[in-house]
Coordinates of C-alpha atoms and ligand atoms in Angstrom, one line a residue:
M218 CA -58.8 -32.7 32.0
N219 CA -58.1 -29.0 33.7
R220 CA -56.6 -26.6 30.7
R221 CA -53.0 -26.2 31.2
S222 CA -52.7 -28.8 33.7
K223 CA -49.6 -31.1 32.5
W224 CA -50.5 -34.7 31.3
S225 CA -50.5 -37.7 33.3
T226 CA -48.2 -40.0 31.4
R227 CA -45.7 -39.6 28.9
Y228 CA -47.3 -41.3 25.9
S229 CA -50.5 -38.6 26.3
I230 CA -48.6 -36.7 23.8
Y231 CA -48.0 -39.4 21.5
L232 CA -51.7 -40.4 21.9
L233 CA -52.6 -36.7 21.1
A234 CA -49.9 -35.7 18.3
I235 CA -50.5 -39.3 16.1
G236 CA -54.4 -38.8 16.9
S237 CA -54.5 -35.5 15.2
A238 CA -51.9 -36.7 12.4
L239 CA -53.8 -39.9 11.5
G240 CA -57.3 -39.5 9.5
L241 CA -58.6 -38.6 6.3
G242 CA -55.6 -37.0 5.1
N243 CA -53.6 -40.5 4.9
L244 CA -56.1 -42.3 3.3
W245 CA -58.6 -39.7 1.3
R246 CA -56.7 -37.0 0.8
F247 CA -53.0 -38.4 0.1
P248 CA -53.6 -40.9 -3.0
Y249 CA -55.2 -38.6 -5.0
V250 CA -52.2 -36.0 -4.3
V251 CA -50.1 -38.8 -5.3
G252 CA -52.1 -39.6 -8.4
E253 CA -52.5 -36.1 -9.8
N254 CA -48.7 -35.0 -9.4
G255 CA -47.9 -38.5 -11.0
G256 CA -46.7 -40.9 -8.6
G257 CA -42.9 -42.0 -7.3
A258 CA -40.9 -39.0 -7.5
F259 CA -43.5 -36.9 -5.6
V260 CA -43.8 -39.6 -3.1
L261 CA -40.0 -39.4 -2.3
L262 CA -40.2 -35.4 -2.4
Y263 CA -43.2 -35.6 0.5
V264 CA -41.1 -38.3 2.2
F265 CA -38.0 -35.8 2.1
L266 CA -40.1 -32.7 2.7
A267 CA -42.0 -34.4 5.7
L268 CA -38.4 -34.9 7.5
T269 CA -36.5 -31.6 6.6
V270 CA -39.6 -29.0 6.9
G271 CA -42.3 -30.8 8.8
L272 CA -40.3 -32.5 11.5
P273 CA -38.5 -29.5 12.7
I274 CA -42.0 -27.1 12.6
M275 CA -43.8 -29.7 14.7
I276 CA -40.9 -29.3 17.1
A277 CA -40.9 -25.6 17.1
E278 CA -45.3 -26.1 17.6
L279 CA -44.7 -27.9 20.5
I280 CA -42.3 -26.1 22.4
L281 CA -44.0 -22.7 21.4
G282 CA -47.0 -24.3 23.2
R283 CA -44.8 -25.5 26.1
F284 CA -43.2 -22.5 26.6
T285 CA -45.9 -19.8 26.3
G286 CA -48.5 -22.3 28.0
Q287 CA -51.2 -20.8 25.8
S288 CA -52.8 -21.7 22.7
V289 CA -52.0 -20.6 19.6
V290 CA -53.2 -16.7 18.5
M291 CA -52.2 -15.6 22.4
A292 CA -48.6 -17.9 21.9
M293 CA -47.8 -16.0 18.4
N294 CA -48.7 -12.6 19.5
Q295 CA -46.9 -13.4 22.6
I296 CA -43.6 -14.6 21.0
G297 CA -44.3 -12.0 18.0
K298 CA -44.2 -9.0 19.9
R299 CA -40.7 -9.8 21.2
S300 CA -39.4 -9.3 17.8
N301 CA -42.2 -7.1 16.7
S302 CA -43.1 -9.0 13.8
K303 CA -46.5 -8.5 11.9
M304 CA -46.4 -12.4 11.4
R305 CA -48.1 -12.5 14.5
H306 CA -51.1 -12.2 13.4
F307 CA -50.7 -15.4 11.5
G308 CA -52.3 -17.3 15.0
F309 CA -55.6 -15.6 13.9
L310 CA -55.3 -17.4 10.7
S311 CA -54.5 -20.3 11.7
V312 CA -58.2 -20.5 13.6
I313 CA -59.7 -19.8 10.5
V314 CA -58.1 -22.2 8.8
S315 CA -59.0 -25.0 11.3
L316 CA -62.5 -23.9 10.8
V317 CA -62.9 -24.0 7.1
V318 CA -60.9 -27.4 7.3
L319 CA -63.2 -28.6 9.8
S320 CA -66.1 -27.8 7.9
Y321 CA -65.2 -29.9 4.6
Y322 CA -63.5 -32.0 6.3
S323 CA -66.8 -33.1 8.2
V324 CA -68.4 -33.4 4.9
I325 CA -66.3 -36.3 4.0
S326 CA -66.5 -37.7 7.4
G327 CA -70.2 -37.9 6.4
W328 CA -69.5 -39.8 3.0
V329 CA -67.4 -42.3 5.6
L330 CA -70.8 -42.6 7.8
H331 CA -72.9 -43.2 4.9
F332 CA -70.5 -46.7 3.8
I333 CA -70.8 -47.3 7.4
T334 CA -74.6 -47.7 7.1
R335 CA -74.6 -49.3 3.5
F336 CA -72.2 -52.0 4.4
F337 CA -74.2 -52.6 7.9
I338 CA -77.5 -52.9 5.9
D339 CA -76.1 -54.7 2.9
S340 CA -74.0 -57.2 5.2
L341 CA -77.2 -57.8 7.3
A342 CA -79.4 -58.4 4.1
G343 CA -76.4 -60.4 3.0
R344 CA -75.8 -58.5 -0.6
S345 CA -72.8 -56.6 -1.7
V346 CA -72.6 -52.8 -1.7
P347 CA -73.9 -51.6 -5.3
D348 CA -71.1 -49.8 -6.9
D349 CA -73.3 -45.9 -7.6
S350 CA -73.6 -45.8 -3.8
L351 CA -71.4 -42.8 -4.1
Q352 CA -72.8 -41.4 -6.8
I353 CA -76.3 -41.6 -5.1
L354 CA -75.0 -39.5 -2.7
L355 CA -73.3 -37.2 -4.2
Q356 CA -76.5 -36.6 -5.8
N357 CA -78.2 -36.0 -2.7
S358 CA -76.8 -33.0 -1.1
V359 CA -79.3 -33.0 1.7
L360 CA -78.2 -36.4 2.7
Q361 CA -74.7 -35.2 2.5
W362 CA -75.4 -32.2 4.5
A363 CA -77.4 -34.0 7.4
L364 CA -74.7 -37.1 7.7
C365 CA -72.3 -34.0 8.1
S366 CA -74.6 -32.3 10.5
V367 CA -74.8 -35.5 12.6
H368 CA -71.0 -35.5 12.5
I369 CA -70.6 -32.2 13.6
L370 CA -72.9 -32.0 16.4
V371 CA -71.5 -35.8 17.7
C372 CA -68.3 -33.7 18.0
L373 CA -69.3 -30.9 19.7
F374 CA -71.4 -33.1 22.1
V375 CA -68.1 -34.8 23.0
I376 CA -66.1 -31.4 23.5
L377 CA -68.6 -29.8 25.8
K378 CA -69.0 -32.9 27.6
G379 CA -64.9 -32.8 28.2
I380 CA -65.1 -36.8 27.4
Q381 CA -62.1 -36.5 25.0
Q382 CA -60.2 -39.1 26.6
G383 CA -63.1 -41.7 26.7
I384 CA -62.5 -41.5 23.0
E385 CA -58.9 -42.2 23.4
K386 CA -59.6 -45.2 25.3
W387 CA -61.7 -46.6 22.4
L388 CA -58.6 -45.2 19.8
Q389 CA -56.1 -47.5 22.1
I390 CA -58.1 -50.2 21.2
I391 CA -59.4 -49.9 17.9
T392 CA -55.7 -48.1 16.7
P393 CA -53.9 -51.6 16.3
L394 CA -57.2 -53.1 14.9
F395 CA -57.2 -50.9 12.4
A396 CA -53.3 -51.7 11.3
V397 CA -54.0 -55.2 11.5
L398 CA -57.2 -54.6 8.9
M399 CA -54.8 -52.6 6.8
V400 CA -52.1 -55.1 6.9
V401 CA -54.3 -58.0 5.8
L402 CA -56.1 -56.0 3.3
I403 CA -52.9 -54.6 1.9
F404 CA -51.8 -58.0 1.6
R405 CA -55.0 -58.7 -0.5
T406 CA -54.4 -55.5 -2.7
L407 CA -50.9 -56.6 -3.2
A408 CA -52.4 -60.0 -4.9
L409 CA -54.3 -58.0 -7.7
P410 CA -52.8 -58.5 -11.1
S411 CA -52.4 -54.5 -11.1
T412 CA -49.5 -54.9 -8.5
G413 CA -46.4 -54.5 -10.7
Q414 CA -47.7 -51.6 -12.7
V415 CA -48.8 -49.9 -9.1
L416 CA -45.2 -50.8 -7.5
R417 CA -43.8 -48.8 -10.3
F418 CA -46.2 -45.9 -10.1
L419 CA -45.7 -45.4 -6.7
F420 CA -41.9 -46.1 -5.7
Y421 CA -40.0 -45.3 -9.0
P422 CA -39.3 -42.2 -9.3
D423 CA -39.8 -40.1 -12.7
F424 CA -38.9 -36.9 -12.0
S425 CA -40.6 -35.4 -15.4
K426 CA -43.7 -36.1 -14.1
L427 CA -43.2 -33.1 -11.5
T428 CA -45.2 -30.0 -12.2
V429 CA -44.3 -26.4 -11.0
F430 CA -47.3 -27.3 -8.5
S431 CA -45.6 -30.3 -7.0
L432 CA -43.6 -28.7 -4.6
N433 CA -45.8 -26.7 -2.9
Q434 CA -48.5 -29.3 -2.8
A435 CA -46.0 -31.8 -1.3
L436 CA -45.0 -29.3 1.2
A437 CA -48.8 -28.5 2.2
H438 CA -50.0 -32.0 2.2
V439 CA -47.0 -32.1 5.0
F440 CA -48.4 -29.5 6.9
F441 CA -52.1 -31.0 6.2
T442 CA -51.2 -34.3 7.5
L443 CA -48.8 -33.5 10.3
S444 CA -51.6 -31.0 11.5
L445 CA -48.9 -28.3 11.6
G446 CA -50.1 -24.6 11.0
F447 CA -53.5 -25.1 12.6
G448 CA -52.4 -24.4 16.1
T449 CA -53.3 -27.8 17.3
L450 CA -49.9 -28.9 18.2
V451 CA -49.4 -25.2 19.9
T452 CA -52.1 -26.1 21.9
Y453 CA -50.9 -29.5 22.7
G454 CA -47.7 -28.5 23.4
S455 CA -48.6 -26.1 26.4
Y456 CA -49.7 -29.6 28.0
I457 CA -46.2 -31.1 27.9
R458 CA -44.6 -32.2 31.0
E459 CA -41.3 -30.9 31.7
D460 CA -39.3 -34.3 31.8
Q461 CA -40.5 -34.9 28.2
H462 CA -38.2 -34.6 24.9
V463 CA -39.9 -32.9 22.7
P464 CA -37.8 -33.6 19.5
T465 CA -38.0 -37.4 20.2
A466 CA -41.8 -37.4 20.4
G467 CA -41.9 -35.1 17.1
F468 CA -39.6 -37.6 15.5
R469 CA -41.9 -40.7 16.1
V470 CA -45.1 -38.9 15.2
T471 CA -44.0 -38.0 12.1
M472 CA -42.6 -41.3 11.7
V473 CA -45.8 -43.1 12.0
D474 CA -47.7 -40.7 9.9
I475 CA -45.0 -41.4 7.1
V476 CA -45.3 -45.0 7.3
V477 CA -49.3 -44.8 7.1
S478 CA -49.5 -42.5 4.5
L479 CA -47.3 -45.1 2.6
A480 CA -49.1 -48.2 3.4
A481 CA -52.5 -46.3 2.8
L482 CA -51.1 -45.9 -0.7
L483 CA -50.5 -49.9 -0.7
L484 CA -54.0 -50.2 0.1
V485 CA -55.6 -47.8 -2.5
F486 CA -53.5 -47.7 -5.2
P487 CA -54.0 -51.5 -6.7
V488 CA -57.6 -51.5 -6.2
A489 CA -57.7 -48.0 -8.1
F490 CA -55.8 -49.6 -11.1
Q491 CA -57.7 -52.7 -11.3
M492 CA -61.1 -51.1 -10.8
A493 CA -60.7 -47.8 -12.4
G494 CA -57.8 -48.7 -15.0
R495 CA -56.0 -45.7 -13.5
P496 CA -54.1 -43.7 -10.8
L497 CA -56.5 -41.9 -8.5
T498 CA -56.8 -38.5 -9.2
D499 CA -60.0 -36.7 -7.8
P500 CA -61.0 -36.3 -4.1
S501 CA -64.0 -39.0 -4.5
L502 CA -62.5 -41.8 -6.5
V503 CA -61.3 -43.5 -3.4
F504 CA -64.7 -43.8 -2.3
Q505 CA -65.7 -45.3 -5.8
V506 CA -63.1 -48.1 -5.8
L507 CA -62.4 -49.3 -2.3
P508 CA -66.3 -50.1 -1.9
S509 CA -66.1 -51.8 -5.4
F510 CA -62.9 -53.8 -3.6
F511 CA -64.4 -54.9 -1.0
S512 CA -67.8 -56.1 -2.3
S513 CA -65.5 -58.3 -4.4
L514 CA -64.3 -59.9 -1.5
Q515 CA -65.6 -63.2 0.1
V516 CA -67.1 -61.7 3.1
G517 CA -66.6 -58.1 1.9
S518 CA -69.3 -56.5 3.6
I519 CA -67.5 -57.2 6.8
F520 CA -64.0 -56.0 5.8
G521 CA -65.7 -52.9 4.3
L522 CA -67.7 -52.4 7.4
G523 CA -64.4 -52.8 9.7
F524 CA -62.6 -50.5 7.6
F525 CA -65.2 -47.6 7.1
V526 CA -65.8 -47.8 11.2
C527 CA -62.2 -47.6 12.0
L528 CA -61.7 -44.8 9.1
Y529 CA -64.9 -43.0 10.9
L530 CA -62.8 -43.2 14.2
A531 CA -60.0 -41.6 12.9
A532 CA -61.5 -39.1 11.2
F533 CA -63.9 -38.5 14.4
N534 CA -60.7 -38.0 16.4
A535 CA -58.9 -35.4 13.6
S536 CA -62.0 -33.4 13.6
L537 CA -62.0 -32.9 17.5
G538 CA -58.8 -32.3 17.4
L539 CA -59.2 -29.2 14.9
F540 CA -62.8 -28.6 16.7
E541 CA -60.6 -28.1 20.3
T542 CA -58.1 -26.1 18.3
V543 CA -61.0 -23.5 17.4
V544 CA -62.9 -23.4 21.3
S545 CA -59.9 -23.0 23.3
N546 CA -58.4 -20.2 21.1
I547 CA -61.6 -18.4 21.5
G548 CA -61.6 -19.4 24.9
D549 CA -58.1 -18.1 25.5
H550 CA -59.0 -14.6 23.9
F551 CA -62.6 -14.0 24.7
K552 CA -62.2 -14.6 28.9
N553 CA -66.1 -14.3 29.3
F554 CA -67.2 -16.5 26.5
G555 CA -67.1 -19.9 28.0
R556 CA -66.6 -23.4 26.3
K557 CA -70.2 -23.4 26.0
K558 CA -70.7 -20.6 24.0
A559 CA -67.3 -21.0 22.0
G560 CA -68.2 -24.5 21.1
W561 CA -71.8 -23.6 20.1
L562 CA -70.3 -20.7 17.7
A563 CA -67.9 -23.1 16.0
A564 CA -70.1 -25.6 15.4
G565 CA -72.9 -23.2 14.3
I566 CA -69.9 -21.6 11.8
C567 CA -69.2 -25.2 10.6
L568 CA -72.8 -26.2 9.9
I569 CA -73.0 -23.1 7.7
L570 CA -69.7 -23.6 5.8
S571 CA -70.5 -27.1 5.0
L572 CA -73.2 -26.0 3.2
I573 CA -71.1 -25.5 0.3
P574 CA -68.9 -28.3 0.0
A575 CA -72.2 -30.5 0.8
F576 CA -74.4 -28.4 -2.1
S577 CA -71.6 -28.5 -4.7
T578 CA -71.6 -31.7 -5.6
Q579 CA -74.9 -31.8 -6.9
I580 CA -74.8 -28.4 -8.3
M581 CA -71.5 -28.7 -10.1
S582 CA -72.5 -32.4 -11.2
F583 CA -75.3 -30.8 -13.1
F584 CA -73.1 -28.4 -14.9
E585 CA -70.2 -30.4 -15.9
G586 CA -71.1 -33.8 -15.2
E587 CA -68.6 -34.8 -12.9
N588 CA -68.2 -34.4 -9.1
K589 CA -65.1 -32.5 -8.8
G590 CA -65.9 -29.3 -7.3
L591 CA -65.9 -27.4 -4.5
I592 CA -64.6 -29.4 -2.2
E593 CA -61.0 -29.7 -4.0
L594 CA -61.2 -25.9 -4.8
M595 CA -61.8 -24.9 -0.8
D596 CA -59.3 -27.6 -0.2
S597 CA -57.0 -26.2 -2.5
F598 CA -56.9 -22.9 -1.8
L599 CA -56.8 -23.2 2.0
I600 CA -54.1 -26.1 1.9
N601 CA -52.0 -25.1 -0.8
G602 CA -52.3 -21.2 -0.7
I603 CA -52.9 -20.1 3.0
L604 CA -51.4 -22.9 5.6
P605 CA -47.8 -22.7 3.6
L606 CA -48.0 -19.2 4.9
V607 CA -49.3 -20.1 8.0
A608 CA -46.0 -22.6 8.9
L609 CA -43.6 -19.6 7.5
G610 CA -45.1 -17.3 10.0
V611 CA -44.1 -20.2 12.5
C612 CA -41.0 -20.3 11.7
L613 CA -40.1 -16.6 11.7
I614 CA -41.7 -16.1 14.6
F615 CA -40.1 -19.1 16.8
S616 CA -36.8 -18.4 14.8
R617 CA -36.8 -14.7 16.0
G618 CA -38.5 -14.7 18.8
L619 CA -37.1 -17.2 21.4
T620 CA -33.6 -16.6 22.3
S621 CA -31.0 -19.4 21.8
A622 CA -30.8 -20.1 25.4
E623 CA -34.7 -20.9 25.2
K624 CA -34.2 -23.1 21.9
E625 CA -31.3 -24.9 23.2
K626 CA -33.1 -25.6 26.8
H627 CA -35.9 -27.1 24.9
F628 CA -34.4 -29.1 22.3
V629 CA -31.0 -30.3 24.0
D630 CA -31.5 -33.5 26.2
K631 CA -28.2 -33.8 28.0
Q632 CA -28.2 -37.5 28.0
K633 CA -29.2 -37.7 24.4
F634 CA -26.2 -37.2 22.3
V635 CA -27.9 -37.2 19.2
S636 CA -30.1 -33.9 20.4
Y637 CA -26.4 -32.0 20.4
T638 CA -25.6 -33.2 16.9
M639 CA -29.4 -32.7 15.7
Y640 CA -29.8 -28.9 17.3
P641 CA -27.7 -26.7 15.1
Q642 CA -29.5 -28.6 11.9
W643 CA -32.6 -27.9 13.3
L644 CA -31.7 -24.2 13.9
F645 CA -31.1 -24.0 10.1
A646 CA -34.0 -25.7 8.7
L647 CA -36.3 -23.5 10.7
K648 CA -34.6 -20.2 9.9
W649 CA -33.4 -20.9 6.6
F650 CA -34.4 -24.0 4.6
A651 CA -38.0 -24.0 5.4
P652 CA -38.8 -20.7 5.0
G653 CA -36.8 -21.2 1.8
V654 CA -38.5 -23.9 0.4
I655 CA -41.9 -22.8 1.4
L656 CA -41.6 -19.5 -0.4
L657 CA -40.0 -21.3 -3.5
G658 CA -42.9 -23.7 -3.6
W659 CA -45.4 -20.8 -3.1
I660 CA -43.9 -18.8 -5.8
L661 CA -43.5 -21.7 -8.4
Q662 CA -47.8 -22.0 -7.5
V663 CA -48.5 -18.7 -8.2
Y664 CA -46.5 -18.6 -11.3
G665 CA -48.2 -21.8 -12.4
L666 CA -51.2 -20.4 -12.1
L667 CA -50.9 -17.1 -13.5
K668 CA -48.8 -18.5 -17.0
Ligands
LIG67 N1 -53.7 -34.1 10.1 C1 -55.1 -34.6 9.9 C2 -55.6 -35.7 8.8 O1 -54.0 -36.3 8.2 C3 -55.7 -33.7 9.3 C4 -55.6 -32.4 10.5 C5 -55.0 -31.2 9.8 C6 -55.8 -32.3 11.7 N2 -54.9 -30.5 11.1 C7 -55.5 -31.0 11.9 C8 -56.5 -33.2 12.9 C9 -56.0 -30.5 13.5 C10 -56.5 -32.8 13.7 C11 -56.6 -31.2 14.0 O2 -56.4 -36.2 8.7

């Protein structure tokens, strides 16, 4: 695809935006964040914020890209200059966030690769995957890093060859399969005896379980899962065709992501309650309980293999999105740098950064006897700490930098009456509601940490 050429079909934006939204965020991150925050009330808060804060920002990012025709650093700079906002430098921050997230995202993708090989070998050998597979992996940092490096290098290869569309074709086939597989598995997990307890935990809101951190964590997860604040959607927005209605696309993408996240909870939580007797509260538990669950099923290895292959493809596609954001920003910024150099530079930095999470599990487990560690710390610092600020920058720069006529032109579609009614609400959300909630969440978080 020529950079900045417009996409050939109206569906391309769905493919790319949904592709970047769905990933480990839904199946790995969301369940443990929900577990840490006590269940139902947090889930409700998350859905509410996805629609009232996430969706307006997603629309703003896509329009920012379409309007400027550039990727995030240049786009924020160009629009930020109009209102002389210091926040225009936040575009740069989002590229750094993408790079660091890619580094630990790749480590987790490596874990998925590990389970693919385990299920493959064990299903050939006709035995079930042993329960301590994750433990073995966590104590072998070299293996973790090797798997992660394979992941990063394959991403680099695909990006440099420009064969992402090939992957998209695969995803068009795999995604429906994954959906069917998830539905089948959810029927199975809901038949577990723990279901009553799980449904109460997930959907009966008990607001007393929320803490001072919950607002910020719910918001931060909305940004993470919808890929907001990373600059990815700004880049994608620059390819959108003129005849496409951005808000409609944004709404559909957000809804798909919410549904998949809720489905992930229904898949993972009954298993966690059954196997571990408690909700998931740390990043590795999902990789502990799901394999044990698959092993307990008839032909479980086949289910396990299918599940992890699909999960890997989703993670792979998301990694490509992160990678592409970094590469296209480096390319736009340093014109003489070239894509190849930019790609190698990004891959090199990621390979080095990923040493930290990969080796942390072994070193930490040596000290504490558990595998929580730098992955959670890095994730929490970036996603809960930095990402909301970047999103705040996007809101403010967008609200102040574009004139009303410009905003209206991209939001309102004469044939869609609802776009007239939603327009003032969208403006209000970007200018007041989202910044207010982001600041409140962030202040509560800092207060909680200092207390
Ligand atoms: N949203 C992805 C997920 O839920 C992760 C992600 C964050 C991402 N930022 C991104 C993917 C940018 C692609 C591009 O797993």
